[in-house]
Coordinates of C-alpha atoms in Angstrom, one line a residue:
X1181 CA 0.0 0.0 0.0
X1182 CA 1.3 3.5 -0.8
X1183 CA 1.5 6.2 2.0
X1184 CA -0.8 8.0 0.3
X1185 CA -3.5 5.2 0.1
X1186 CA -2.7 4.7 3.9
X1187 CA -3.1 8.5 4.9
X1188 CA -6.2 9.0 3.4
X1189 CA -7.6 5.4 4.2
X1190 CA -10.2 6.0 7.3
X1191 CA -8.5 3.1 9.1
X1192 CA -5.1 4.9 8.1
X1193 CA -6.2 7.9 9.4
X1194 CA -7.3 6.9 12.5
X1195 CA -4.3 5.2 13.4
X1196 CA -1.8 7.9 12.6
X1197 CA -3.6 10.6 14.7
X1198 CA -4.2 9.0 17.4
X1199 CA -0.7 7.9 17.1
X1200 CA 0.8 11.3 16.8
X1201 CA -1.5 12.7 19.6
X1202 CA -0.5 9.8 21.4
X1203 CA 3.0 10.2 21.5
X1204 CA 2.8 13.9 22.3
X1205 CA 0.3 13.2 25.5
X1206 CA 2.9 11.0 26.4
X1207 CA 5.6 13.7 26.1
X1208 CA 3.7 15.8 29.1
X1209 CA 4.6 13.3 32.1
X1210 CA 8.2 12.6 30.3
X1211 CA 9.1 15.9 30.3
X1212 CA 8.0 16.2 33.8
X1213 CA 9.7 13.6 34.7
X1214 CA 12.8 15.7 32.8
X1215 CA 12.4 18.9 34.7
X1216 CA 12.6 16.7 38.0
X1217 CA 16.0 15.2 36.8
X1218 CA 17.7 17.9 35.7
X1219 CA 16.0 19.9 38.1
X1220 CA 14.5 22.8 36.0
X1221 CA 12.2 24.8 37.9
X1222 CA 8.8 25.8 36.4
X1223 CA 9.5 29.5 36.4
X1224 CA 12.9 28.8 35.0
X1225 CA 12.3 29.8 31.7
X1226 CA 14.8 30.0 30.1
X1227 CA 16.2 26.1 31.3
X1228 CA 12.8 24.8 29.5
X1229 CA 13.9 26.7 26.1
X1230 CA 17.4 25.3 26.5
X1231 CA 16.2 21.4 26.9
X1232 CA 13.2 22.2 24.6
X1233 CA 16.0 23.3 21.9
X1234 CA 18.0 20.2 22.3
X1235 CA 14.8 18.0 22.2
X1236 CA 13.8 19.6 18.7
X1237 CA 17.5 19.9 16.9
X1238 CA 18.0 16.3 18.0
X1239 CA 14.5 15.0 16.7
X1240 CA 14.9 17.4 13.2
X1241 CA 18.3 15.9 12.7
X1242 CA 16.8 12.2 13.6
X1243 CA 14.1 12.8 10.4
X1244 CA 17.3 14.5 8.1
X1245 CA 19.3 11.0 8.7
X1246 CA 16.6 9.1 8.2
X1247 CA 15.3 10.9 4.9
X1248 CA 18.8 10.8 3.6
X1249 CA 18.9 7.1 4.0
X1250 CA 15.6 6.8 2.8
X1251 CA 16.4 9.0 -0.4
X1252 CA 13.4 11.4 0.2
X1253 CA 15.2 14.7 0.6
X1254 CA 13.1 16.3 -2.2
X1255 CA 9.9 15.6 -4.2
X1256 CA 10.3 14.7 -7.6
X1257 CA 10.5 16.6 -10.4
X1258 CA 9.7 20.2 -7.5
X1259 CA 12.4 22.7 -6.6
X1260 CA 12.9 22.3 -2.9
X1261 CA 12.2 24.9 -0.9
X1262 CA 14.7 27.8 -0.5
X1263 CA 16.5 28.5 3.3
X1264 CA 14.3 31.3 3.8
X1265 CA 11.2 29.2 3.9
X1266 CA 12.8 26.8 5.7
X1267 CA 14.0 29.0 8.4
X1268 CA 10.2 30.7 8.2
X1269 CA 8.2 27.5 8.8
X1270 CA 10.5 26.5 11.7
X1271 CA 10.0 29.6 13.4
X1272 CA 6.2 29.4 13.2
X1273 CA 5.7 25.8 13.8
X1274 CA 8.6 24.6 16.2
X1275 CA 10.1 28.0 17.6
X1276 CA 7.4 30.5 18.2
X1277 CA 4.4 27.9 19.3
X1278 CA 6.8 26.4 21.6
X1279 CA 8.7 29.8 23.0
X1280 CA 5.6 31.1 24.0
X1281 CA 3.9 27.9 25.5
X1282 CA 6.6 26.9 27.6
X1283 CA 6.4 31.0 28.4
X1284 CA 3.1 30.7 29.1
X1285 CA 2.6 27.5 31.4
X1286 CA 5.2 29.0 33.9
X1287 CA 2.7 32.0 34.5
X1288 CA -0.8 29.3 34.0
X1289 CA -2.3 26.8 35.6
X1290 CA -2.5 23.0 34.4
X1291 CA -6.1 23.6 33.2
X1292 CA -5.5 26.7 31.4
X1293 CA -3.0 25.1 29.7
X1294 CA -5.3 22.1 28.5
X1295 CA -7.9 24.5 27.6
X1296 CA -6.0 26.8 25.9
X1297 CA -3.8 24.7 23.9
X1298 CA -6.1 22.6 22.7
X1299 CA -7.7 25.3 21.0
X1300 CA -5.0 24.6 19.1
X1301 CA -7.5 22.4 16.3
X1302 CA -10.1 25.4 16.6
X1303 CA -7.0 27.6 14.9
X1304 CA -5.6 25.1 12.9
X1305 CA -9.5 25.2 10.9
X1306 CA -9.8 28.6 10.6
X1307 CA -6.1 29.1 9.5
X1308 CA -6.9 26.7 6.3
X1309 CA -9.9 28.3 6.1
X1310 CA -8.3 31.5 5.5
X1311 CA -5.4 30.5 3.4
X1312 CA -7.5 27.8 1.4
X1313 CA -11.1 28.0 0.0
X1314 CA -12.0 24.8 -0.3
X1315 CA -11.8 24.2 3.2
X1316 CA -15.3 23.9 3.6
X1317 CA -16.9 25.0 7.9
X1318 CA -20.0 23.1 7.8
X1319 CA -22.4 22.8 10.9
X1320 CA -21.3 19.2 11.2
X1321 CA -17.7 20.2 11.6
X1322 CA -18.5 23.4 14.1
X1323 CA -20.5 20.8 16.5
X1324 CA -18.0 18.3 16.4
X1325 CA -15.3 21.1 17.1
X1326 CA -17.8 21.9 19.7
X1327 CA -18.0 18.8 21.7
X1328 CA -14.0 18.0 21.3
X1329 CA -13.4 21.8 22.9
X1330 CA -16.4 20.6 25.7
X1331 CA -14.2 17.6 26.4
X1332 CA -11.4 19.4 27.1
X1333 CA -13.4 21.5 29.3
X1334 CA -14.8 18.4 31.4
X1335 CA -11.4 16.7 31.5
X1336 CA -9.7 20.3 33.0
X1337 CA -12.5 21.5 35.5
X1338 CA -12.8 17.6 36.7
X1339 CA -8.9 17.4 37.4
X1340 CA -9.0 20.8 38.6
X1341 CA -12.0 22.3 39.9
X1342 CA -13.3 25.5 38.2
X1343 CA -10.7 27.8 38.2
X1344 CA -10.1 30.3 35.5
X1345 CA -8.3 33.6 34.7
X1346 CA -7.6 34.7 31.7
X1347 CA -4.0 36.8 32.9
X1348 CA -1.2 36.8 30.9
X1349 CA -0.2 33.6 30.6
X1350 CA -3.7 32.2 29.2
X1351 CA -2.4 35.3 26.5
X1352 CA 0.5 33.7 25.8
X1353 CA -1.2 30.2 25.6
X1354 CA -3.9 31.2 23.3
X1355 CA -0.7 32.5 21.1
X1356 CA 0.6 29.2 21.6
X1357 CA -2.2 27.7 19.8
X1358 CA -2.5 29.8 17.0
X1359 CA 1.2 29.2 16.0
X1360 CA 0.6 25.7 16.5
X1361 CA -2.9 26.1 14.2
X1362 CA -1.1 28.2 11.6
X1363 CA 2.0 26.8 11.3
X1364 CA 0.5 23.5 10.6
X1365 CA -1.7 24.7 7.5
X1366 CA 1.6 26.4 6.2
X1367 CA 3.5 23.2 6.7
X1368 CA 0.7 21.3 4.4
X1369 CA 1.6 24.4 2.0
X1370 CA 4.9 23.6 1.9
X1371 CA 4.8 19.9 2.0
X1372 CA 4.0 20.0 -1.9
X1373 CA 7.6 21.4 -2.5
X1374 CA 9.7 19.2 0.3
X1375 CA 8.9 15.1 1.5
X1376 CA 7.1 15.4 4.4
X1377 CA 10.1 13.5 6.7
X1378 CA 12.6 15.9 4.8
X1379 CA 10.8 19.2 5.6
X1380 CA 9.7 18.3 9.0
X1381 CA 13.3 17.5 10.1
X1382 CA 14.4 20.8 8.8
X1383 CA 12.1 23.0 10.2
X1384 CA 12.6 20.9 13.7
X1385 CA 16.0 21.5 13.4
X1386 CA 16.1 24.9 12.7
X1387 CA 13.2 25.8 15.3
X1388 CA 15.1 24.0 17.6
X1389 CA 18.3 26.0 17.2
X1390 CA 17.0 29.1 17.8
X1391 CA 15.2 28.0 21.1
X1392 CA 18.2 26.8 22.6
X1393 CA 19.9 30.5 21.3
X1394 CA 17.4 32.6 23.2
X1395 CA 17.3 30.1 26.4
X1396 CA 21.2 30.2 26.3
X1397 CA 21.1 34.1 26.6
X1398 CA 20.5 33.6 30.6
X1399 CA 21.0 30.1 30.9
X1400 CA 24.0 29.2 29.4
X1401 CA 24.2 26.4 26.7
X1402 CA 24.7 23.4 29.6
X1403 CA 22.4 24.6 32.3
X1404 CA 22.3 20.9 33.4
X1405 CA 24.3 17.8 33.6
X1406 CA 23.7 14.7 31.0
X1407 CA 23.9 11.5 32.6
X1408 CA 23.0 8.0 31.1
X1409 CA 19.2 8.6 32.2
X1410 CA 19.1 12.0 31.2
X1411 CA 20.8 10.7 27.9
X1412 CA 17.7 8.6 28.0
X1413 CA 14.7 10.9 28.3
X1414 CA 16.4 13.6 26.1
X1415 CA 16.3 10.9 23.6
X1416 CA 12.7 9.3 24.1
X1417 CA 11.2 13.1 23.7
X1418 CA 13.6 13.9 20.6
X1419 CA 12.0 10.5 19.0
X1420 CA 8.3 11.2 20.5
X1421 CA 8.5 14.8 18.3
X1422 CA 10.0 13.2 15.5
X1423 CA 7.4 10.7 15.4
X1424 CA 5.4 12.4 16.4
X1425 CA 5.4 15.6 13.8
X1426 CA 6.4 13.2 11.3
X1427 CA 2.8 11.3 11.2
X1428 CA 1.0 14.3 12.2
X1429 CA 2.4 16.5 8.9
X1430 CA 1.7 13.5 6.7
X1431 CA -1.6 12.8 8.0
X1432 CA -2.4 16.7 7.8
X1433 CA -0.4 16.8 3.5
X1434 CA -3.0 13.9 2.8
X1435 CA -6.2 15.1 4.0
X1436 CA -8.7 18.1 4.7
X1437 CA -7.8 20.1 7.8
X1438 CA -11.3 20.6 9.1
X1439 CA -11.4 16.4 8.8
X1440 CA -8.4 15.5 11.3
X1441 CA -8.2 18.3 13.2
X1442 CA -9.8 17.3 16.1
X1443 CA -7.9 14.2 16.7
X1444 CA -5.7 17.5 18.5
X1445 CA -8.3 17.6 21.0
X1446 CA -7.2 13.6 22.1
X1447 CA -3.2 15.3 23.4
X1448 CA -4.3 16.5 26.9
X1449 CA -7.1 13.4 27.2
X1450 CA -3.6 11.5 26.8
X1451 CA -1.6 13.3 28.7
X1452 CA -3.7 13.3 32.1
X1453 CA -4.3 8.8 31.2
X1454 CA -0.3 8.7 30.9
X1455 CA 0.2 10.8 33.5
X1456 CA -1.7 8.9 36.1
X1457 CA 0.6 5.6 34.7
X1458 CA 4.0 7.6 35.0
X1459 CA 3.6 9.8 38.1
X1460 CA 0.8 8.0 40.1
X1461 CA -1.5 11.2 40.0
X1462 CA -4.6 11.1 40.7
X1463 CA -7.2 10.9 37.6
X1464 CA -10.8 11.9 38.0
X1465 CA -13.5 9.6 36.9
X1466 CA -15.1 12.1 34.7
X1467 CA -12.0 11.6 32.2
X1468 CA -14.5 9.5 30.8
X1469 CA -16.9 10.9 29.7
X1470 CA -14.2 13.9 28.3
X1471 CA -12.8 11.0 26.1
X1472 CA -16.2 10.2 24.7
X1473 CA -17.2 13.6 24.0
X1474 CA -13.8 14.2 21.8
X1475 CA -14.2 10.8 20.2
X1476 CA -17.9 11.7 19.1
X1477 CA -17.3 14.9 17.7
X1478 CA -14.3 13.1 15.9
X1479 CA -17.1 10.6 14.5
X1480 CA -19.7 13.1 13.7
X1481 CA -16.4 15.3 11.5
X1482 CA -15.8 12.1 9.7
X1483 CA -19.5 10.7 8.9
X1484 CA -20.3 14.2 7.8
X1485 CA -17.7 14.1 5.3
X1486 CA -18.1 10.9 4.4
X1487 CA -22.0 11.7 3.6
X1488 CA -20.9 14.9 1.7
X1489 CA -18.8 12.4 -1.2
X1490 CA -22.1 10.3 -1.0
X1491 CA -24.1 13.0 -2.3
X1492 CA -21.6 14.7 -4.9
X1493 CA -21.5 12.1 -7.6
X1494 CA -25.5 11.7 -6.7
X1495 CA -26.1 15.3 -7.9
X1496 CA -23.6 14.5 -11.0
X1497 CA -25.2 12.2 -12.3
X1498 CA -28.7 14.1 -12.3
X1499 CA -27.0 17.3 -13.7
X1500 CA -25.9 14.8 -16.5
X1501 CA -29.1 13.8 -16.3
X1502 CA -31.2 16.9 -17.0

């Protein structure tokens, strides 16, 4: 099967999102579990831009090896893209979204930060709406949006209790998101020029840079010390994001943006589940219920689009009719 059978199969599609969202839940307790080892404090910003820089260079240069040996540096028979839209993508998608998130969670809570960034899929639809007209925003896809968002609501205010304040961090978190939305859409852009492991490892890599340059203005460029474990969870995240962006940017070259965007909403549902495995916290029961709402608006984004193909070649063939 070709990947392009497989990413837009509805089996195929399934698998690779929730497989992408999957590995990034799991990045949340991992890199908790980081910040303990190396013993970065939450307000110490600049620490988390540092190991967030390393985590991204590594993983862009994992996907650059592995679409050298692969022999997919370029499309066929396409220019690849030049160093200055290179440079641009990774400082949408990789350095800005994740400058200001790791920016923002230091002056948030846990539950503004699940709320906030997983508007994330709400941006990422209007972004391709914007920069693409055939992006169709039918009723189908705004209550399914709807019901993924109210998910994320449940799974937040349950863990949390309902507490709420839109300060400047929740700014800098709702930036977060739209980076994250936009810089996605551009990415499937780009992808048309670039193979999708060639052009995600660049713009990793180069994202990834300039995060550890602006953390290393205060915090030096070895803020902490590398041992065999640290070795190890430096390289499980770098993987997790190459994986991770690598399925996601494929999944996202292949299909409409409005039709997988709220597999997004699964990262926190993961994260808390993961979390409770990993670091023994507590999760509450309504996390059930949080998962079902996301999973039915995924359903009802799907069937809706599924029933629009339905009817196209219907009204075809009685337009060929008349």
């Amino acid at each position: 099967m070709k990947a392009e059978t497989w990413f837009r199969h509805p089996a195929g599609i399934l698998i690779s999102s929730a497989g992408a969202t999957l590995l990034w839940g799991s990045a949340l307790p991992v890199i908790k579990i980081s910040y303990r080892h190396f013993q970065i404090d939450s307000k110490n910003v600049f620490g988390e831009w540092v190991f967030a820089g390393y985590r991204f260079a590594l993983a862009g240069l994992i996907l650059m090896v592995l679409a050298t040996l692969m022999g997919q540096t370029r499309r066929s028979g396409r220019q690849p893209l030049s160093l200055t839209r290179i440079v641009r993508l990774g400082f949408i998608q990789t350095f800005m979204q994740y400058l200001v998130l790791y920016a923002g969670l230091s002056f948030s809570s846990g539950i503004e930060g699940s709320i906030l960034v997983g508007s994330t899929s709400l941006f990422q639809i209007l972004s391709a709406r914007l920069m693409d007209k055939t992006e169709g925003l039918n009723p189908a896809k705004w209550f399914g949006l709807m019901l993924g968002f109210l998910g994320i609501l449940v799974m937040g205010f349950a863990q949390q209790g309902v507490q709420f304040h839109f300060g400047f961090g929740a700014v800098l978190l709702l930036a977060s998101a739209v980076f994250g939305g936009f810089g996605n859409v551009l990415f499937r852009q780009e992808s048309a020029h670039e193979s999708v492991i060639a052009l995600t490892g660049k713009q990793m890599f180069a994202g990834g840079l300039g995060l550890l340059l602006v953390g290393a203005v205060r915090s030096g460029f070895t803020p902490f010390h590398f041992d065999a474990k640290g070795w190890l969870l430096l390289g499980y995240l770098s993987l997790l994001s190459a994986a991770g962006f690598a399925l996601w940017n494929t999944v996202m070259k292949y299909n409409a943006v409005g039709k997988v965007s709220l597999y997004l909403f699964l990262i926190p549902v993961f994260g808390v589940l993961l979390s409770s495995i990993l670091l023994d916290e507590k999760v509450s029961a309504w996390i059930g219920l949080s998962l079902v709402l996301v999973v039915t608006g995924i359903i009802i984004v799907n069937r809706s689009g599924r029933t629009r193909r339905v009817k196209e070649p219907v009204q075809q063939e009685v337009q060929r009719g008349l």
